[in-house]
Coordinates of C-alpha atoms and ligand atoms in Angstrom, one line a residue:
Chain A
M1 CA 0.0 0.0 0.0
S2 CA 1.2 3.5 -0.7
D3 CA -0.2 4.9 2.4
V4 CA -0.7 3.6 5.9
I5 CA -2.5 6.5 7.4
D6 CA -6.1 6.1 8.5
R7 CA -8.0 8.1 6.0
P8 CA -11.6 8.8 6.8
M9 CA -13.5 10.3 3.9
L10 CA -16.5 12.5 3.4
D11 CA -19.1 10.2 2.1
Q12 CA -18.7 10.3 -1.6
E13 CA -20.9 7.4 -2.4
T14 CA -24.1 9.1 -1.4
T15 CA -25.9 11.1 -4.0
A16 CA -25.3 14.8 -4.4
A17 CA -28.6 15.6 -2.8
T18 CA -27.8 13.9 0.5
R19 CA -24.1 14.7 0.5
L20 CA -22.8 16.9 3.2
K21 CA -22.6 20.5 1.9
I22 CA -19.7 22.5 3.2
I23 CA -19.4 25.9 4.6
D24 CA -15.8 27.0 3.9
C25 CA -14.9 29.9 6.2
D26 CA -11.7 30.9 4.5
I27 CA -11.4 31.4 0.7
H28 CA -8.9 33.9 -0.7
P29 CA -10.0 35.8 -3.8
S30 CA -7.3 37.9 -5.5
I31 CA -7.5 41.0 -7.5
H32 CA -6.8 40.2 -11.1
A33 CA -5.2 43.6 -11.8
H34 CA -5.1 46.8 -9.7
S35 CA -7.1 48.5 -12.4
D36 CA -10.1 46.3 -11.4
L37 CA -10.3 48.6 -8.3
N38 CA -10.5 51.8 -10.4
E39 CA -14.3 51.9 -10.5
F40 CA -14.3 51.9 -6.7
L41 CA -11.3 54.1 -6.1
P42 CA -11.3 57.9 -6.4
K43 CA -8.8 59.3 -9.0
R44 CA -6.7 60.7 -6.3
W45 CA -6.1 57.3 -4.8
Q46 CA -5.7 55.6 -8.1
Q47 CA -2.9 57.9 -8.8
H48 CA -1.5 57.3 -5.3
L49 CA -1.6 53.6 -5.7
K50 CA 0.3 54.0 -9.0
E51 CA 2.9 56.4 -7.7
Y52 CA 3.5 55.3 -4.1
G53 CA 1.8 52.0 -3.7
S54 CA 1.6 50.5 -0.3
H55 CA 3.4 51.9 2.6
L56 CA 3.9 49.0 5.0
R57 CA 6.1 48.4 7.9
T58 CA 8.5 46.4 5.9
P59 CA 12.1 47.7 6.1
Y60 CA 13.4 47.9 2.6
I61 CA 12.1 49.3 -0.7
G62 CA 10.5 46.5 -2.8
T63 CA 10.3 44.2 0.2
T64 CA 7.2 42.1 -0.3
P65 CA 6.1 39.3 2.0
Y66 CA 5.6 37.1 -1.1
P67 CA 6.6 34.6 -2.4
R68 CA 6.3 32.5 0.7
S69 CA 7.0 28.8 0.2
S70 CA 5.5 29.0 -3.3
P71 CA 4.7 31.8 -5.7
L72 CA 1.9 33.9 -4.2
I73 CA 1.8 31.4 -1.4
A74 CA -0.5 29.4 -3.7
R75 CA -1.1 25.8 -4.6
R76 CA 0.9 25.1 -7.7
D77 CA -2.2 23.7 -9.4
A78 CA -4.3 26.8 -8.6
W79 CA -3.0 29.1 -11.4
P80 CA -6.0 29.6 -13.7
P81 CA -5.5 28.3 -17.2
T82 CA -6.8 31.6 -18.5
G83 CA -3.9 33.5 -16.9
G84 CA -4.0 35.7 -13.9
V85 CA -3.1 34.8 -10.4
P86 CA -4.5 32.1 -8.1
G87 CA -7.9 33.1 -6.7
S88 CA -8.5 35.7 -9.4
D89 CA -10.7 33.7 -11.7
L90 CA -14.2 32.9 -10.4
E91 CA -14.9 30.3 -13.2
F92 CA -11.8 28.4 -12.3
M93 CA -12.5 28.7 -8.5
R94 CA -15.9 27.2 -9.1
K95 CA -14.4 24.3 -11.2
Q96 CA -11.5 23.6 -8.9
H97 CA -13.1 24.2 -5.5
L98 CA -16.7 25.4 -5.1
D99 CA -18.4 22.8 -7.2
P100 CA -16.5 19.6 -6.5
F101 CA -16.6 20.1 -2.8
D102 CA -20.2 21.1 -2.7
V103 CA -19.5 24.4 -1.0
E104 CA -22.8 25.8 0.1
F105 CA -21.2 29.1 1.4
G106 CA -17.7 30.3 1.1
I107 CA -16.5 33.2 3.1
L108 CA -14.1 35.5 1.3
Q109 CA -10.9 36.7 3.1
V110 CA -9.1 39.3 1.1
L111 CA -5.4 39.7 1.8
D112 CA -4.5 41.8 -1.3
L113 CA -2.9 45.2 -0.6
F114 CA -2.7 44.4 3.1
I115 CA -5.3 47.0 4.0
F116 CA -4.9 46.3 7.7
S117 CA -1.2 47.1 7.5
Q118 CA -1.3 50.3 5.5
Q119 CA 0.5 53.1 7.4
N120 CA -1.1 55.9 5.4
L121 CA -4.5 55.8 7.1
E122 CA -6.4 57.7 4.4
F123 CA -5.0 55.6 1.7
G124 CA -5.8 52.5 3.8
A125 CA -9.4 53.7 4.2
A126 CA -9.8 54.3 0.4
I127 CA -8.4 50.9 -0.3
Q128 CA -10.6 49.2 2.3
R129 CA -13.7 50.9 0.7
A130 CA -12.6 49.8 -2.8
I131 CA -11.9 46.2 -1.7
N132 CA -15.2 46.0 0.2
D133 CA -17.1 47.1 -2.9
W134 CA -15.0 44.9 -5.1
Q135 CA -15.9 41.8 -3.0
L136 CA -19.5 42.4 -3.8
A137 CA -19.3 43.3 -7.4
F138 CA -16.7 40.8 -8.5
W139 CA -17.6 37.9 -6.2
A140 CA -20.7 37.9 -4.1
H141 CA -22.9 39.3 -6.8
R142 CA -21.6 36.9 -9.3
D143 CA -21.9 33.8 -7.2
P144 CA -24.4 33.9 -4.3
R145 CA -22.4 31.2 -2.5
L146 CA -19.6 33.7 -1.8
K147 CA -19.9 36.0 1.2
A148 CA -18.0 39.2 1.8
S149 CA -16.6 40.6 5.0
I150 CA -16.3 44.3 6.0
L151 CA -12.6 44.8 6.1
V152 CA -11.6 47.4 8.6
G153 CA -8.2 48.7 9.6
Q154 CA -8.8 49.2 13.3
D155 CA -6.0 51.6 13.9
G156 CA -7.8 54.4 12.0
S157 CA -10.9 53.6 14.0
D158 CA -13.0 56.6 13.0
L159 CA -12.5 55.7 9.3
G160 CA -13.1 52.1 10.2
L161 CA -16.4 52.9 12.0
A162 CA -17.6 55.0 9.0
E163 CA -16.8 52.1 6.7
I164 CA -18.7 49.7 9.0
E165 CA -21.8 51.9 8.7
R166 CA -21.5 52.3 5.0
C167 CA -21.2 48.5 4.4
A168 CA -23.7 47.4 7.0
R169 CA -26.4 49.5 5.3
T170 CA -26.2 47.2 2.3
G171 CA -27.1 44.2 4.5
E172 CA -24.7 42.1 2.4
Y173 CA -21.7 41.5 4.5
I174 CA -21.5 38.7 7.0
Q175 CA -18.8 39.8 9.4
I176 CA -16.4 42.6 10.3
N177 CA -12.7 41.8 9.9
V178 CA -9.9 43.3 11.8
S179 CA -6.2 42.5 11.9
P180 CA -4.5 40.4 14.6
R181 CA -1.4 42.5 14.1
A182 CA -2.5 46.0 15.0
N183 CA -0.6 48.6 17.0
E184 CA -1.8 47.2 20.3
P185 CA -3.1 43.8 21.5
L186 CA -6.7 43.4 20.4
G187 CA -8.2 43.6 23.9
R188 CA -7.2 47.2 24.4
R189 CA -9.9 49.8 24.8
R190 CA -9.0 51.9 21.8
Y191 CA -10.6 49.1 19.7
W192 CA -13.7 48.7 21.7
P193 CA -15.9 51.1 19.6
I194 CA -15.5 48.6 16.8
Y195 CA -16.5 45.7 19.0
Q196 CA -19.5 47.6 20.3
R197 CA -20.7 48.3 16.8
A198 CA -20.1 44.7 15.8
Q199 CA -22.3 43.6 18.7
E200 CA -25.0 46.1 17.9
L201 CA -25.1 45.0 14.3
D202 CA -24.9 41.4 15.3
L203 CA -22.0 40.8 12.9
P204 CA -19.2 38.4 14.1
L205 CA -15.7 39.8 14.3
G206 CA -13.4 37.8 12.0
I207 CA -9.7 37.9 12.7
H208 CA -7.6 36.3 9.9
V209 CA -3.9 35.7 10.6
G210 CA -1.2 37.7 8.7
G211 CA -0.5 41.3 8.0
Y212 CA 2.4 43.4 9.1
G213 CA 2.2 45.3 12.3
G214 CA 5.0 47.2 13.8
H215 CA 6.1 44.5 16.1
A216 CA 8.1 41.3 15.6
P217 CA 5.7 38.5 14.8
T218 CA 7.1 36.4 17.7
G219 CA 7.6 37.1 21.3
G220 CA 11.2 36.2 20.7
G221 CA 11.8 38.7 18.0
W222 CA 12.1 38.5 14.2
P223 CA 12.5 34.9 12.9
S224 CA 15.1 33.9 10.3
Y225 CA 13.0 31.5 8.3
Y226 CA 9.5 31.4 6.9
C227 CA 9.2 28.0 8.5
E228 CA 9.8 29.7 11.8
E229 CA 7.6 32.7 11.1
H230 CA 4.7 30.5 10.1
Q231 CA 4.6 29.1 13.6
S232 CA 4.0 32.6 14.8
N233 CA 0.4 32.6 13.4
A234 CA -0.6 30.4 16.3
H235 CA 1.3 32.5 18.9
T236 CA -0.2 35.7 17.5
V237 CA -3.7 34.4 17.7
A238 CA -3.1 33.0 21.2
S239 CA -1.8 36.3 22.5
N240 CA -4.8 38.1 21.0
L241 CA -7.2 35.6 22.4
T242 CA -5.6 36.1 25.8
S243 CA -5.8 39.9 25.4
L244 CA -9.4 39.9 24.4
V245 CA -10.5 37.6 27.2
L246 CA -8.4 39.1 30.0
E247 CA -9.0 42.7 29.1
G248 CA -12.7 41.9 29.4
V249 CA -14.0 42.2 25.9
P250 CA -16.5 39.3 26.1
E251 CA -17.5 40.5 29.6
R252 CA -18.2 44.0 28.3
F253 CA -19.8 42.8 25.0
P254 CA -21.6 39.6 25.9
K255 CA -23.2 39.1 22.6
L256 CA -20.1 39.6 20.5
K257 CA -19.0 36.6 18.5
I258 CA -15.3 36.3 17.6
V259 CA -13.9 34.0 14.9
F260 CA -10.1 33.4 14.6
I261 CA -9.3 32.4 11.1
E262 CA -6.3 30.4 9.9
G263 CA -4.7 30.2 13.3
G264 CA -5.3 26.4 13.6
F265 CA -6.5 25.1 16.9
G266 CA -3.9 22.8 18.5
W267 CA -2.7 25.5 20.9
I268 CA -6.2 26.3 22.3
P269 CA -6.5 23.8 25.1
A270 CA -3.2 24.7 26.8
T271 CA -4.0 28.4 26.5
M272 CA -7.3 27.9 28.2
W273 CA -5.8 25.7 30.9
R274 CA -3.0 28.2 31.6
M275 CA -5.4 31.1 31.7
D276 CA -7.7 29.3 34.1
Q277 CA -4.8 28.4 36.3
H278 CA -3.5 31.9 36.5
F279 CA -7.0 33.3 37.0
E280 CA -7.2 31.3 40.2
R281 CA -4.1 33.0 41.5
F282 CA -4.5 36.5 40.0
R283 CA -8.2 37.0 40.2
S284 CA -7.8 40.2 42.2
E285 CA -5.8 41.8 39.3
V286 CA -8.6 41.3 36.9
P287 CA -11.7 41.7 39.0
H288 CA -13.7 42.7 35.9
L289 CA -13.8 39.0 34.9
K290 CA -16.8 37.3 36.3
R291 CA -16.1 33.8 35.0
K292 CA -13.1 31.6 34.3
P293 CA -11.3 32.6 31.1
S294 CA -12.0 29.2 29.4
E295 CA -15.8 29.9 29.9
Y296 CA -15.5 33.0 27.8
V297 CA -13.5 31.1 25.2
K298 CA -16.1 28.4 25.0
Q299 CA -19.0 30.8 24.6
H300 CA -17.7 33.7 22.5
F301 CA -14.9 32.4 20.3
W302 CA -14.8 30.1 17.3
F303 CA -11.8 28.9 15.4
T304 CA -11.4 27.8 11.8
T305 CA -9.7 24.4 11.3
Q306 CA -7.0 25.1 8.8
P307 CA -4.0 24.6 9.0
I308 CA -5.0 21.4 10.8
D309 CA -2.7 19.9 13.2
E310 CA -1.5 16.4 12.4
P311 CA -0.3 14.5 15.5
D312 CA 1.5 11.2 14.9
E313 CA -1.4 9.3 16.2
A314 CA -4.9 9.9 14.9
R315 CA -6.5 9.5 18.3
H316 CA -4.6 12.6 19.6
L317 CA -6.3 14.8 17.0
R318 CA -9.6 13.4 18.1
Q319 CA -8.7 14.3 21.7
L320 CA -7.7 17.8 20.7
I321 CA -11.0 18.3 19.0
E322 CA -12.8 17.3 22.1
W323 CA -10.7 19.6 24.3
V324 CA -11.4 22.5 22.1
G325 CA -15.0 21.6 21.8
I326 CA -16.7 20.3 18.7
D327 CA -19.0 23.3 18.6
R328 CA -16.1 25.7 18.4
L329 CA -14.7 24.6 15.1
L330 CA -15.5 25.9 11.7
F331 CA -14.2 24.2 8.6
S332 CA -11.9 26.2 6.3
S333 CA -9.9 25.3 3.3
D334 CA -7.7 28.4 2.7
Y335 CA -8.1 27.9 -1.0
P336 CA -6.0 28.5 -3.1
H337 CA -3.0 28.7 -0.8
W338 CA -0.2 26.2 -0.4
D339 CA -1.4 25.0 3.0
Y340 CA -4.9 24.3 1.7
D341 CA -6.9 21.6 3.5
D342 CA -8.9 19.2 1.5
A343 CA -12.2 18.6 3.2
R344 CA -12.0 14.8 2.5
Y345 CA -8.6 14.1 3.9
A346 CA -7.6 16.8 6.3
F347 CA -9.2 15.2 9.4
K348 CA -7.1 12.1 9.8
T349 CA -9.2 10.9 12.7
P350 CA -12.6 9.3 12.7
L351 CA -15.6 11.7 13.2
T352 CA -19.2 10.7 13.6
E353 CA -21.7 11.8 11.0
A354 CA -23.1 14.3 13.6
E355 CA -19.7 15.7 14.3
R356 CA -18.8 16.2 10.7
R357 CA -22.1 18.0 10.2
K358 CA -21.2 20.4 12.9
I359 CA -17.6 21.1 11.8
F360 CA -18.3 21.3 8.1
N361 CA -21.6 23.1 8.2
A362 CA -23.8 23.6 11.3
N363 CA -21.4 25.5 13.5
A364 CA -20.7 28.1 10.8
R365 CA -24.4 28.2 9.9
A366 CA -25.1 29.2 13.5
V367 CA -22.3 31.7 13.9
Y368 CA -23.0 33.5 10.6
K369 CA -26.7 32.8 10.6
F370 CA -26.9 31.5 7.0
Chain B
M1 CA 1.3 -7.0 -14.1
A2 CA 0.1 -5.7 -17.4
R3 CA 2.4 -3.8 -19.6
H4 CA 1.0 -0.7 -21.3
I5 CA 2.6 1.2 -24.0
V6 CA 1.8 4.8 -23.0
A7 CA 3.8 7.1 -25.3
R8 CA 6.7 7.6 -27.6
T9 CA 9.7 8.9 -25.7
S10 CA 9.5 12.1 -27.7
E11 CA 6.0 12.8 -26.4
I12 CA 7.1 13.5 -22.9
P13 CA 9.6 16.4 -23.0
A14 CA 12.7 16.4 -20.7
G15 CA 11.7 17.9 -17.4
G16 CA 8.0 17.4 -18.2
N17 CA 5.4 14.8 -17.4
K18 CA 2.2 13.3 -18.8
V19 CA -0.8 11.7 -17.1
F20 CA -2.3 8.5 -18.3
G21 CA -5.4 6.7 -17.1
L22 CA -4.3 3.1 -16.7
E23 CA -6.6 0.5 -15.2
G24 CA -8.8 3.1 -13.5
R25 CA -5.8 4.9 -12.0
D26 CA -4.2 8.2 -13.0
I27 CA -0.6 7.6 -13.5
V28 CA 1.9 10.3 -14.1
V29 CA 5.1 9.6 -16.1
F30 CA 8.0 12.0 -15.6
H31 CA 10.9 12.4 -17.9
V32 CA 14.1 13.5 -16.0
N33 CA 17.7 13.5 -17.2
G34 CA 16.9 10.9 -19.9
E35 CA 15.1 8.5 -17.5
F36 CA 11.3 7.9 -17.0
F37 CA 9.5 7.4 -13.7
A38 CA 5.9 6.5 -13.3
L39 CA 3.9 7.3 -10.1
L40 CA 0.4 7.4 -8.9
N41 CA -0.8 10.9 -9.6
R42 CA -1.9 11.6 -6.1
C43 CA -0.1 12.8 -3.0
P44 CA -0.5 10.4 -0.1
H45 CA -1.0 13.3 2.3
E46 CA -4.1 15.1 1.1
G47 CA -4.4 13.9 -2.5
A48 CA -2.9 16.8 -4.5
P49 CA -2.3 16.0 -8.2
L50 CA 1.4 15.3 -8.6
E51 CA 1.5 16.3 -12.2
K52 CA 1.7 19.8 -10.8
A53 CA 4.5 19.1 -8.4
A54 CA 7.8 20.9 -8.7
C55 CA 10.7 18.8 -9.9
V56 CA 13.5 19.8 -7.6
A57 CA 16.9 18.8 -6.3
R58 CA 17.5 17.0 -3.1
L59 CA 18.8 19.6 -0.7
T60 CA 20.8 18.4 2.3
S61 CA 22.8 20.2 4.9
P62 CA 25.4 18.6 7.1
E63 CA 25.2 21.5 9.5
P64 CA 23.4 24.9 9.6
G65 CA 24.7 27.2 7.0
I66 CA 26.1 24.6 4.6
Y67 CA 23.9 23.3 1.7
Q68 CA 24.3 20.6 -0.9
R69 CA 22.2 19.8 -3.9
D70 CA 22.1 16.5 -5.6
R71 CA 19.6 14.3 -7.6
V72 CA 18.8 17.4 -9.5
G73 CA 15.2 17.3 -11.0
E74 CA 14.6 13.9 -9.4
M75 CA 12.8 15.0 -6.3
L76 CA 9.1 15.8 -6.4
R77 CA 7.8 18.6 -4.3
C78 CA 4.0 18.3 -3.8
P79 CA 2.1 21.2 -5.3
W80 CA 0.2 21.8 -2.0
H81 CA 2.0 21.3 1.2
G82 CA 5.4 20.7 -0.3
W83 CA 6.2 17.2 0.9
E84 CA 9.1 15.8 -1.0
F85 CA 9.3 12.4 -2.6
A86 CA 12.1 10.6 -4.5
M87 CA 10.8 10.1 -8.0
R88 CA 12.8 6.9 -8.4
N89 CA 10.8 4.9 -5.9
G90 CA 8.1 7.2 -4.5
Q91 CA 9.8 7.3 -1.1
S92 CA 8.8 10.2 1.1
W93 CA 11.6 12.4 2.1
F94 CA 9.5 13.8 4.9
D95 CA 8.4 10.7 6.7
P96 CA 9.7 7.7 4.9
K97 CA 8.2 5.1 7.2
R98 CA 4.6 6.2 6.7
F99 CA 4.4 7.7 3.3
R100 CA 5.2 6.5 -0.2
I101 CA 3.8 7.4 -3.5
R102 CA 2.9 4.3 -5.3
S103 CA 5.4 3.9 -8.1
Y104 CA 5.4 1.6 -11.1
P105 CA 8.1 0.0 -13.2
V106 CA 8.8 1.9 -16.4
A107 CA 10.8 0.6 -19.4
V108 CA 11.8 2.2 -22.6
E109 CA 11.8 -0.2 -25.6
S110 CA 12.3 0.3 -29.2
G111 CA 9.7 -0.3 -31.7
A112 CA 11.7 -3.3 -33.0
E113 CA 11.7 -5.0 -29.7
L114 CA 8.0 -4.3 -29.3
Q115 CA 7.2 -6.0 -32.5
K116 CA 8.9 -9.2 -31.4
G117 CA 7.2 -9.3 -28.0
P118 CA 3.8 -10.5 -27.0
Y119 CA 2.5 -7.0 -26.9
V120 CA 2.5 -6.1 -30.5
A121 CA 0.2 -3.2 -30.5
E122 CA -2.0 -4.2 -33.4
T123 CA -4.2 -1.1 -32.8
F124 CA -1.1 1.0 -32.3
P125 CA 0.9 2.5 -35.0
V126 CA 4.4 1.1 -34.5
H127 CA 7.3 2.8 -36.2
I128 CA 10.2 0.6 -35.5
E129 CA 12.7 3.4 -35.3
D130 CA 10.9 4.9 -32.3
N131 CA 11.3 4.3 -28.6
Y132 CA 8.2 3.7 -26.5
V133 CA 7.6 4.2 -22.8
I134 CA 6.1 1.2 -21.2
V135 CA 4.5 1.3 -17.8
E136 CA 3.7 -1.9 -15.8
V137 CA 0.5 -1.6 -13.7
Ligands
FES1 S1 -1.2 16.9 -0.4 FE1 0.8 16.6 -0.9 S2 1.9 17.4 0.8 FE2 -0.2 17.7 1.3

């Protein structure tokens, strides 16, 4: 045999009608060409984009975070045959991903132009408006399965709040996205107006890993290797989860739903155990917390599954899922990126039919109210 | 094992590959440095199509900071998560005990030899001056 790993499959035998439809919480569409944004971008900013481009906190001229591991961090088979970059061709995305996997809803996560990391706040705001409009015109309106998020750079919070209002009026966006690499940890009060508005609008807060803040991506400083930096996605999410919980965000906004996207989930149990343990000892330092930290995590936070952890023994993955809580996990593929998870093979541990239904569909349906 | 004539050697360019459906399986044949290798067109990790893999060199390092390349073009790097496999036998470079790509014996035979053998391709145009790639499945 070519392969000795236990390999549970989604049921492919059953007919399409009864097959489990998938809600994929992390699909990356790409801008085919910057000129696609022109219809949504005032002339002044079109010119700016051409002349100055992005001003990010990367140290050298021409420094770009790509390629990482593979050109445009993409699967090598995701380059559309018609040309253009991976994720830029809806037809091809349908053919390669949405149709064969029976994706009922796919949530778009735009990384292009790093709007969360733009240092010029007005330019960042113009780009965020353009990209939010582009998500509807180029994607959601062309394929009703695809759902857009309101992208908001939270460090220019007045501009961000105005953008939330503008987009929320359309009723077409399903969450508000902020960056996990902002100027300060996400629990800090300067960001609370956004959380308050998200709660009032009943839109989940989505936090997708990545971006370039002003700080080293690890607590130990700047890593040498991509392999090393990629680990930091999990640390970054863990520190922001800790910040949100311990600064009292779920206590203050009890209806707020927060979804961490692309941070994986292997680190969650230990983070909860440690927070709870410290809470016993340091309760008097954080008297605004009325419950154990893990209780907030289990009630207010959700986590997308990719990149999935692959312990040596399948039963350990199973254990991990139970510790995190089967109702906390939302399936995501990360299409078309190199660390894409295939819905059929990613979970190398047996799941019951009911559990698969939750992870692949029902949990996301409840969070996003599809 | 059945032997299948899959292509003329000239049909698979050096450094390239071609996929063939043989006995219900997709088999990808690579042409590297004058040799042909046939593998199941499916990564044992999450099933990526190996025809899109990068053909790379084996990169080793006796100590940090020192790098060596060999077996140039003979290592496959999966198009998704980048696991590497030796094309020659399908052996995983990442976790050799648990993962292998199914590999198949490949031979190159001339049209003249084919005519003599039991697999004269009656429905196959044989030009005896050509070489044919034969995969055993
Ligand atoms: S599918 Fe090949 S490495 Fe994951």
